[in-house]
Coordinates of C-alpha atoms and ligand atoms in Angstrom, one line a residue:
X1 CA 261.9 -52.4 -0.7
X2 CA 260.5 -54.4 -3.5
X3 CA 261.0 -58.5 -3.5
X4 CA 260.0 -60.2 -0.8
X5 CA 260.9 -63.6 0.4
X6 CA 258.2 -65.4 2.7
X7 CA 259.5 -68.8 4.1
X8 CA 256.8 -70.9 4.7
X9 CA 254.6 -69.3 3.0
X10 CA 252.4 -72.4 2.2
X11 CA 251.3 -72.6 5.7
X12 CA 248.4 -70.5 7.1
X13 CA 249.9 -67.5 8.2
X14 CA 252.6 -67.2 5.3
X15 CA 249.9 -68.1 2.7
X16 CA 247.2 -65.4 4.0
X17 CA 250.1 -62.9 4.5
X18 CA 250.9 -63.2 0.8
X19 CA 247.2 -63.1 -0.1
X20 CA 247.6 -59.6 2.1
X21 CA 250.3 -58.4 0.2
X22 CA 249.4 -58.6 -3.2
X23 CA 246.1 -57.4 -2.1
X24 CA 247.5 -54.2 -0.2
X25 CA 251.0 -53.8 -1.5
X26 CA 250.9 -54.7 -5.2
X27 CA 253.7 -52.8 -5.1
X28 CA 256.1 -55.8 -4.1
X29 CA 257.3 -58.7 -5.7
X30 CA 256.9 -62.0 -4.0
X31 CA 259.0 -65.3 -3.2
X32 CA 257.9 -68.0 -1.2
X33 CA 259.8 -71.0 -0.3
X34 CA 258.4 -73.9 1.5
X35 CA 259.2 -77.5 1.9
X36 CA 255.8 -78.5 1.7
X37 CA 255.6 -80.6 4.5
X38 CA 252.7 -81.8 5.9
X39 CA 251.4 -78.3 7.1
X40 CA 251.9 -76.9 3.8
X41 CA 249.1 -76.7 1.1
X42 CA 250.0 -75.0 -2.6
X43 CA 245.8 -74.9 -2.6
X44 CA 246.4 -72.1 -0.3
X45 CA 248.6 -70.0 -2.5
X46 CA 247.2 -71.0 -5.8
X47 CA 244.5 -68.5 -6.5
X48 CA 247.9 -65.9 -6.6
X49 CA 249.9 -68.5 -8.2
X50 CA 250.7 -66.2 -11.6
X51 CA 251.3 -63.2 -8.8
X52 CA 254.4 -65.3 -6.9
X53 CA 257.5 -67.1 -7.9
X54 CA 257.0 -70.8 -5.2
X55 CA 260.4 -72.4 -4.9
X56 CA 259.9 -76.2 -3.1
X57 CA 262.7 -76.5 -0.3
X58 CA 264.1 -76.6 3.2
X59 CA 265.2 -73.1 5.0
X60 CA 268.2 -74.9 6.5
X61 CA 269.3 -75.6 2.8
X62 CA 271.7 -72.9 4.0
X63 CA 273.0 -73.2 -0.4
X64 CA 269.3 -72.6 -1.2
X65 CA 268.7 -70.0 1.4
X66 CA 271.7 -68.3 0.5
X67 CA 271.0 -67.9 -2.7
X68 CA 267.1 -66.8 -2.5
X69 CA 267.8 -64.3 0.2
X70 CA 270.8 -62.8 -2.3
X71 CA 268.2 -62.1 -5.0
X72 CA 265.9 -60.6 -2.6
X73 CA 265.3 -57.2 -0.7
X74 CA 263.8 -58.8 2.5
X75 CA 262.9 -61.5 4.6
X76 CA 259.5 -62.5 6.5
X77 CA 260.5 -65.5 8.2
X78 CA 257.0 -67.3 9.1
X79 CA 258.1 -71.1 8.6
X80 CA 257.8 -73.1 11.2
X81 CA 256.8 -76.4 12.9
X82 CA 253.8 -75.0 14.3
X83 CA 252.0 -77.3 16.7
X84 CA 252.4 -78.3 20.2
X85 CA 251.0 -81.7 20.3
X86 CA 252.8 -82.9 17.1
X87 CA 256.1 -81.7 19.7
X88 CA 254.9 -83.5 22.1
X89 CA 255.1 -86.7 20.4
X90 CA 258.3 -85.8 18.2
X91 CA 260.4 -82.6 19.1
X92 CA 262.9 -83.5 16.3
X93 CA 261.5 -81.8 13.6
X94 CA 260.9 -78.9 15.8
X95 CA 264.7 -78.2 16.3
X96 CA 265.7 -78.9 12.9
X97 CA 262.7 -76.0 11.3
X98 CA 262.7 -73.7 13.8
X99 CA 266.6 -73.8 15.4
X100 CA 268.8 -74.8 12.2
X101 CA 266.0 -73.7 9.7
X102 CA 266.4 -69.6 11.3
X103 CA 270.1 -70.1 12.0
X104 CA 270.2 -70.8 8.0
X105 CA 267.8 -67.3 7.3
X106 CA 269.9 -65.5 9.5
X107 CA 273.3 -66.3 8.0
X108 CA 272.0 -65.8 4.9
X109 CA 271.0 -62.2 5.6
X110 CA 274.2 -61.7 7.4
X111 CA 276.0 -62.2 4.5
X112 CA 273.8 -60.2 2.3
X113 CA 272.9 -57.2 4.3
X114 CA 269.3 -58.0 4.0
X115 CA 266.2 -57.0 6.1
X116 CA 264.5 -59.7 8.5
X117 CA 261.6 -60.1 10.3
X118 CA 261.5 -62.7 12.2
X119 CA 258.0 -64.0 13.0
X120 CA 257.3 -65.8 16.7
X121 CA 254.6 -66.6 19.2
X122 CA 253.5 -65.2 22.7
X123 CA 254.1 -69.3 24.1
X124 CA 258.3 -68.1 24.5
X125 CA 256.6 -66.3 27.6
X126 CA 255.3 -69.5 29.2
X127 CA 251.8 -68.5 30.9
X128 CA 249.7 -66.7 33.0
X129 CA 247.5 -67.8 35.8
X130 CA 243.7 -67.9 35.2
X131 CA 243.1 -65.6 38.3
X132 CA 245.6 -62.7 37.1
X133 CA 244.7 -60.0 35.0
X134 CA 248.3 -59.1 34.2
X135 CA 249.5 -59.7 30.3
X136 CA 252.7 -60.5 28.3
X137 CA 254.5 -57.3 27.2
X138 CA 257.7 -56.8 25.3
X139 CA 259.3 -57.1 29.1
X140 CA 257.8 -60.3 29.9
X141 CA 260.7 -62.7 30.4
X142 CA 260.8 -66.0 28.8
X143 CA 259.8 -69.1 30.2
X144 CA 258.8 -71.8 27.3
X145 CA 256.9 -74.9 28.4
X146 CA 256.8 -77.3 25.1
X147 CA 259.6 -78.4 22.7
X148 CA 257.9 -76.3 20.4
X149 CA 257.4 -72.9 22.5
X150 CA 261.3 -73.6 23.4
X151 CA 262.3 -73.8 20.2
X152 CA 260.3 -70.9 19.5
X153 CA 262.1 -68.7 22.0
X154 CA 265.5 -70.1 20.9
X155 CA 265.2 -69.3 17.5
X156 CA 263.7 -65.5 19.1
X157 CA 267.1 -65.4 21.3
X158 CA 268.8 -66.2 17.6
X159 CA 267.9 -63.6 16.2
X160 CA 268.5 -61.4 18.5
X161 CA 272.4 -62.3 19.3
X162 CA 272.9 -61.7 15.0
X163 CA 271.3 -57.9 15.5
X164 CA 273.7 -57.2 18.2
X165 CA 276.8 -59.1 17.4
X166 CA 276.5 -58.9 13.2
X167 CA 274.6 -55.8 13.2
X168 CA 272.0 -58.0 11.3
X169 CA 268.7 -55.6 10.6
X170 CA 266.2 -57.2 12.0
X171 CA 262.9 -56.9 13.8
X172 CA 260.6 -59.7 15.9
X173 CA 256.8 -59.8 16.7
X174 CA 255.4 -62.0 19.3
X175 CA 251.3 -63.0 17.9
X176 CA 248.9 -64.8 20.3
X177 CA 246.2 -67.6 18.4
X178 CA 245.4 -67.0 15.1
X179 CA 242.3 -68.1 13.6
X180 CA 240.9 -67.8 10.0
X181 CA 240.8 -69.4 6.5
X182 CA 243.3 -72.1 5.5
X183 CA 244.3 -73.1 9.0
X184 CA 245.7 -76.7 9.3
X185 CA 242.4 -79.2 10.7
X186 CA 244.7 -80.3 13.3
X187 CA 244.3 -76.8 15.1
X188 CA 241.4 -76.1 17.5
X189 CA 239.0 -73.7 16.0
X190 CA 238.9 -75.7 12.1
X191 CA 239.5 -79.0 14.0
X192 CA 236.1 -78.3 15.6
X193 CA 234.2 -76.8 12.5
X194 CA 235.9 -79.7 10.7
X195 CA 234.4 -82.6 12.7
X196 CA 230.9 -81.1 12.6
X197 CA 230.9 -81.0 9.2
X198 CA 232.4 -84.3 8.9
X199 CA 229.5 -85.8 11.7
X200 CA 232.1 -85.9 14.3
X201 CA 231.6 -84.9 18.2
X202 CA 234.3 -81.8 18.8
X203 CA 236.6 -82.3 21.3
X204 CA 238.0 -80.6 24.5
X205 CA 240.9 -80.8 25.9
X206 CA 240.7 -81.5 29.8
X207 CA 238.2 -79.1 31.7
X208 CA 238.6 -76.4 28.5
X209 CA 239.3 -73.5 30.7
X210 CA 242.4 -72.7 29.2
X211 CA 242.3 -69.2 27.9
X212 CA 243.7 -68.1 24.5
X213 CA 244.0 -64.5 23.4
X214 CA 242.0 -65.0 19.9
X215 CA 243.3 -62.6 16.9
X216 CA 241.9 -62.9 13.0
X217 CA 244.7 -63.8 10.9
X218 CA 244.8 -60.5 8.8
X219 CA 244.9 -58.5 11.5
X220 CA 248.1 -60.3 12.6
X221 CA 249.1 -59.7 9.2
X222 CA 248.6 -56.1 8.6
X223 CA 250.8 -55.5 11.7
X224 CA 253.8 -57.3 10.2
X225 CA 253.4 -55.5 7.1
X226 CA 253.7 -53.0 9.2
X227 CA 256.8 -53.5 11.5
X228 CA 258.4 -54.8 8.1
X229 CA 257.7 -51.1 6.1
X230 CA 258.1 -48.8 9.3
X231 CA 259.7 -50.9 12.9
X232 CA 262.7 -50.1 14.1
X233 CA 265.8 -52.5 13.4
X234 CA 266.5 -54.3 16.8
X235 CA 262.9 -54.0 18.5
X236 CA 260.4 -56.7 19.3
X237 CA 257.1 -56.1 19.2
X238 CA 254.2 -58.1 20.3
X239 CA 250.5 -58.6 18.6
X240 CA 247.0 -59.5 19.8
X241 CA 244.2 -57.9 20.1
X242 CA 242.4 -58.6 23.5
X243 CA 240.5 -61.7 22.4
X244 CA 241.1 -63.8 25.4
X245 CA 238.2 -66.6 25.2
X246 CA 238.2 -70.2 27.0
X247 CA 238.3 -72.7 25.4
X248 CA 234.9 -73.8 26.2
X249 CA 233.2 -71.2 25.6
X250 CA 234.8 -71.1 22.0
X251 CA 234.1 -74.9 21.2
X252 CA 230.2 -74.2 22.3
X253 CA 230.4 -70.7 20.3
X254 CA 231.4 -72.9 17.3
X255 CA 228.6 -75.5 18.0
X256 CA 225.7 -73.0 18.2
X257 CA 226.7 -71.1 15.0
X258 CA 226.5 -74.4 13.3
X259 CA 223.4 -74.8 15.0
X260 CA 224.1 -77.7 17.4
X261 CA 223.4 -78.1 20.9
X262 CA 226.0 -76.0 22.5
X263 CA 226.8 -79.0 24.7
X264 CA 227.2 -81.5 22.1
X265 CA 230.9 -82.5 22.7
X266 CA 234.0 -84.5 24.5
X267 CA 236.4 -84.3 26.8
X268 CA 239.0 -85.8 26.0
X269 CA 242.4 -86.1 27.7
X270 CA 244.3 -82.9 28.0
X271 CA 248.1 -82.2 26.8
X272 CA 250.6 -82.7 28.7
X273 CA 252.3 -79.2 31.1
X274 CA 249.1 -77.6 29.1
X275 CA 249.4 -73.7 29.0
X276 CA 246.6 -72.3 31.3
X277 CA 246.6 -68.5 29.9
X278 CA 247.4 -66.5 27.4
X279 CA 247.2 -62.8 26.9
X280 CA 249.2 -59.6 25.1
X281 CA 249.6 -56.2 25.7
X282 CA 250.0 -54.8 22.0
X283 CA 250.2 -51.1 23.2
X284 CA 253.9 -50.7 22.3
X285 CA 252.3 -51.5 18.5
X286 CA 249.8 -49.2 18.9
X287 CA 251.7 -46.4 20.3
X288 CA 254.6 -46.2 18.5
X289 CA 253.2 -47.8 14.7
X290 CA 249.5 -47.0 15.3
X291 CA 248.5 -50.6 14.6
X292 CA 244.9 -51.5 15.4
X293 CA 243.0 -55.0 14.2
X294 CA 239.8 -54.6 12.1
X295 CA 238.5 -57.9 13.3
X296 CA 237.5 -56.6 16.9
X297 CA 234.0 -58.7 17.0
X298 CA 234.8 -62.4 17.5
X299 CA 232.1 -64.4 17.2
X300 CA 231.6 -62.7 13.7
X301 CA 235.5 -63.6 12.0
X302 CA 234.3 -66.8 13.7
X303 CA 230.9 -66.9 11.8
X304 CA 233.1 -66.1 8.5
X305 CA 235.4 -68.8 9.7
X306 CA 233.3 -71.6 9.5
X307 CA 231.8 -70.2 6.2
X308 CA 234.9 -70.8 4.9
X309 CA 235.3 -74.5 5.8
X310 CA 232.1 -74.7 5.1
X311 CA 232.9 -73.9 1.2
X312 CA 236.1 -74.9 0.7
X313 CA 235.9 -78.9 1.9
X314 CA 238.3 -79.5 -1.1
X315 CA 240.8 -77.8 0.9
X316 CA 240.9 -80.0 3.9
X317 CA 239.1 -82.9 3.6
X318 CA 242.1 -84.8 2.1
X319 CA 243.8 -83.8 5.7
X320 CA 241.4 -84.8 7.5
X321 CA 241.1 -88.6 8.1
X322 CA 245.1 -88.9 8.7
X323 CA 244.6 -86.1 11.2
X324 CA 242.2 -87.4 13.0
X325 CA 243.9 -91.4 13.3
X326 CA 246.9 -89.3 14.9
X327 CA 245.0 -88.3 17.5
X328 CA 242.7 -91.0 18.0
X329 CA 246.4 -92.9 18.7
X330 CA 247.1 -90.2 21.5
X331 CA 243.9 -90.2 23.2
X332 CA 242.6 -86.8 21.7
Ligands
NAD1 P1 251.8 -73.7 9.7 O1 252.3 -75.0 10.3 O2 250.4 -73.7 9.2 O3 252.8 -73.3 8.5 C1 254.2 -73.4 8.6 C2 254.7 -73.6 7.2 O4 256.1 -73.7 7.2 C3 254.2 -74.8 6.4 O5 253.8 -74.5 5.1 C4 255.4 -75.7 6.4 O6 255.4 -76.6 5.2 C5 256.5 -74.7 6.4 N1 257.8 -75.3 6.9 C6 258.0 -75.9 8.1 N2 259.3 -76.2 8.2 C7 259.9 -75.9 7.0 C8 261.2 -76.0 6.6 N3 262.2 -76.6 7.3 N4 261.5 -75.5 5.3 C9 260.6 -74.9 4.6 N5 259.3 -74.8 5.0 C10 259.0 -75.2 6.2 O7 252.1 -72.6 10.8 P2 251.4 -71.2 11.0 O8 250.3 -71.3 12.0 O9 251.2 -70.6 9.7 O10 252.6 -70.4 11.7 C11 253.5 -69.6 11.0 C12 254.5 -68.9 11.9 O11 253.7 -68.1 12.8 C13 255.3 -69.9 12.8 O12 256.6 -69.4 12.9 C14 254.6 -69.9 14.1 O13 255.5 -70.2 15.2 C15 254.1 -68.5 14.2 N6 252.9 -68.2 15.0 C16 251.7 -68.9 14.8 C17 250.6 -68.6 15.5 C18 249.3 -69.4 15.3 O14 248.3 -69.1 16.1 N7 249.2 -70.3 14.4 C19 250.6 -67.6 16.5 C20 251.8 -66.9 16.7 C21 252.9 -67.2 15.9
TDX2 O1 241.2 -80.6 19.7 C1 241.6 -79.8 20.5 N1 241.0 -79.5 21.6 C2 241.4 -78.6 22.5 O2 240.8 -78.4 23.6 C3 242.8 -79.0 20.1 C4 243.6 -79.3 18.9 C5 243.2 -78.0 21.0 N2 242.6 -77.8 22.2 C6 243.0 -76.7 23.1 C7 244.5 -76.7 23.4 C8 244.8 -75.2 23.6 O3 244.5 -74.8 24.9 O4 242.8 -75.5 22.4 C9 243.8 -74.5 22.6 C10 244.4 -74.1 21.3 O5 245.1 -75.2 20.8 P1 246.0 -75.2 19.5 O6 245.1 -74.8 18.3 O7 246.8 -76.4 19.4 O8 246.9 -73.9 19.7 P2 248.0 -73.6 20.9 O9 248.6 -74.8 21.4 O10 247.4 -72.6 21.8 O11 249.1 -72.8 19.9 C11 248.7 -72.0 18.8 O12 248.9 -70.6 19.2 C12 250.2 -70.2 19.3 C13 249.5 -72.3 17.6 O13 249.3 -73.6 17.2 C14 251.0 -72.0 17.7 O14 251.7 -72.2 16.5 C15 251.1 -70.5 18.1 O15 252.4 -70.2 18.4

């Protein structure tokens, strides 16, 4: 398997997995379409630019898709409206991406016998309670709670109907919270680092005891690099690697390494049927591909993290102010 078509591959996961891949499999050519909405930078990809072909479009240009997936060996299907409170306030564009947009990737590999991996979240499993010490495993049923999670899990249940009724070969992984360079500012971790730079108070949503299972972005990565050269056709498999952190404690672990007073923030009002926890069980990945994430420490990817915003202001200060007015508007 050679060429390689990553949909939405201008956005942070699809734009770090392609910096992955030419890094660790130069092996493979890439293709990255993306519609370049207003998640998706070309700053992200454009250190590699002479190392990728970028094609500008929509996945649910079935033509388009059709055509790209015909000249290519695989799929990594990353694109993706991406963030809850954005579904909150619109859930149209959230069908349309992640609905229509897979049901256009997984014709198109229907009708050209191609490899998929379909790339989804652990929110199709609804949450956990704070008190429980159980996690999400490949068994966990679904139970979405935004329009975004739902249409998460419906593009998941997708896929899943074209393996076992077109004998589509494809695979799924389920990731918890990613966090690392060229992550949108509307996202908690570089929303926080982004407002201290910029002299503004980081916010927190609610009481900020919400848990999220915290994994670097490369190590997320390097397992679907994984699943896409060695997991079995038909299988799911889920990633994290037991970072489960509040959000509180994160938002004053952010404020001390920038070397504010750890209690130099706002509450500010929380999201609507808020998840309260999340938290994988990866040992199906680590069994059965040996996966296991580099990034075990933290607070040091964080410290790297914020180094990273720290340097590259170019890459989201344009972002920033129109960010920031949207949720001034919603009360966050
Ligand atoms: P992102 O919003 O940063 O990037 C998504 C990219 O897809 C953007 O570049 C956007 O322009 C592009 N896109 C959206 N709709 C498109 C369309 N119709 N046609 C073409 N391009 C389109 O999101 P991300 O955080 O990089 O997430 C990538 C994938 O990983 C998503 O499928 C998301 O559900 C999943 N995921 C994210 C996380 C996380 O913590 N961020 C965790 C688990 C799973
Ligand atoms: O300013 C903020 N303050 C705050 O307290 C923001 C933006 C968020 N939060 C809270 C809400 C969540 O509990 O922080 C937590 C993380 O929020 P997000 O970054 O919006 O992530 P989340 O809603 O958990 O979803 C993320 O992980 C799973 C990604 O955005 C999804 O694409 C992925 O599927």
């Amino acid at each position: 398997m050679k060429n390689v078509l990553i949909t939405g591959g201008a956005g942070f996961i699809g734009a770090n997995f392609a910096h992955y891949i030419i890094k660790n499999n130069p092996d493979y050519e890439i293709t990255i379409i993306d519609n370049l909405g207003y998640a998706g930078n070309i700053g992200s990809i454009k250190s590699i630019e002479d190392k990728i072909d970028f094609v500008k479009g929509d996945i649910s240009d079935i033509e388009l898709m059709d055509s790209l997936i015909e000249k290519n060996d695989a799929v990594v299907h990353f694109a993706a409206e991406s963030h809850n409170d954005n579904s909150l306030i619109s859930p149209w564009p959230f069908v349309q991406s992640n609905i229509l947009g897979t049901y256009s990737v997984l014709e198109g590999v229907r009708k050209h016998k191609k490899r998929l991996h379909h790339i989804s979240t652990d929110e199709v499993f609804g949450d956990l309670e704070l008190n429980e010490t159980s996690k999400f495993n490949e068994n966990t049923p679904y139970n979405p709670s935004s329009p975004y999670s739902s249409t998460k899990a419906g593009s998941d249940h997708l896929v899943r109907a074209w393996v076992r009724s077109f004998g589509v070969e494809a695979t799924i992984s389920n990731c918890s919270n990613n966090y690392g360079p060229y992550q949108h500012v509307e996202k908690f971790i570089p929303r926080q680092i982004t407002n201290i730079l910029s002299g503004i108070k980081p916010k927190l949503y609610g009481t900020g005891e919400q848990v999220r299972d915290w994994i670097h972005v490369d190590d997320h990565n390097s397992a679907v690099a994984l699943i896409l050269e060695k997991g079995k056709i038909g299988e799911t498999y889920l990633i994290g690697a037991d970072g489960e952190k509040n959000n509180k404690d994160v938002i004053e672990m952010i404020l001390s390494t920038m070397g504010k007073s750890s209690n130099d923030y706002e509450h500010v009002k929380d999201r609507p049927g808020h998840d309260m926890r999340y938290a994988i069980d990866s040992s199906k990945l680590q069994k059965e591909l040996r996966w296991t994430p580099i990034y075990k420490d933290f607070e040091k990817g964080l410290e790297q993290t914020i180094d990273w915003y720290t340097k590259n202001q170019e890459w989201w200060k344009p972002q920033k102010d129109e960010t920031e007015a949207k949720y001034k508007k919603a009360g966050q």
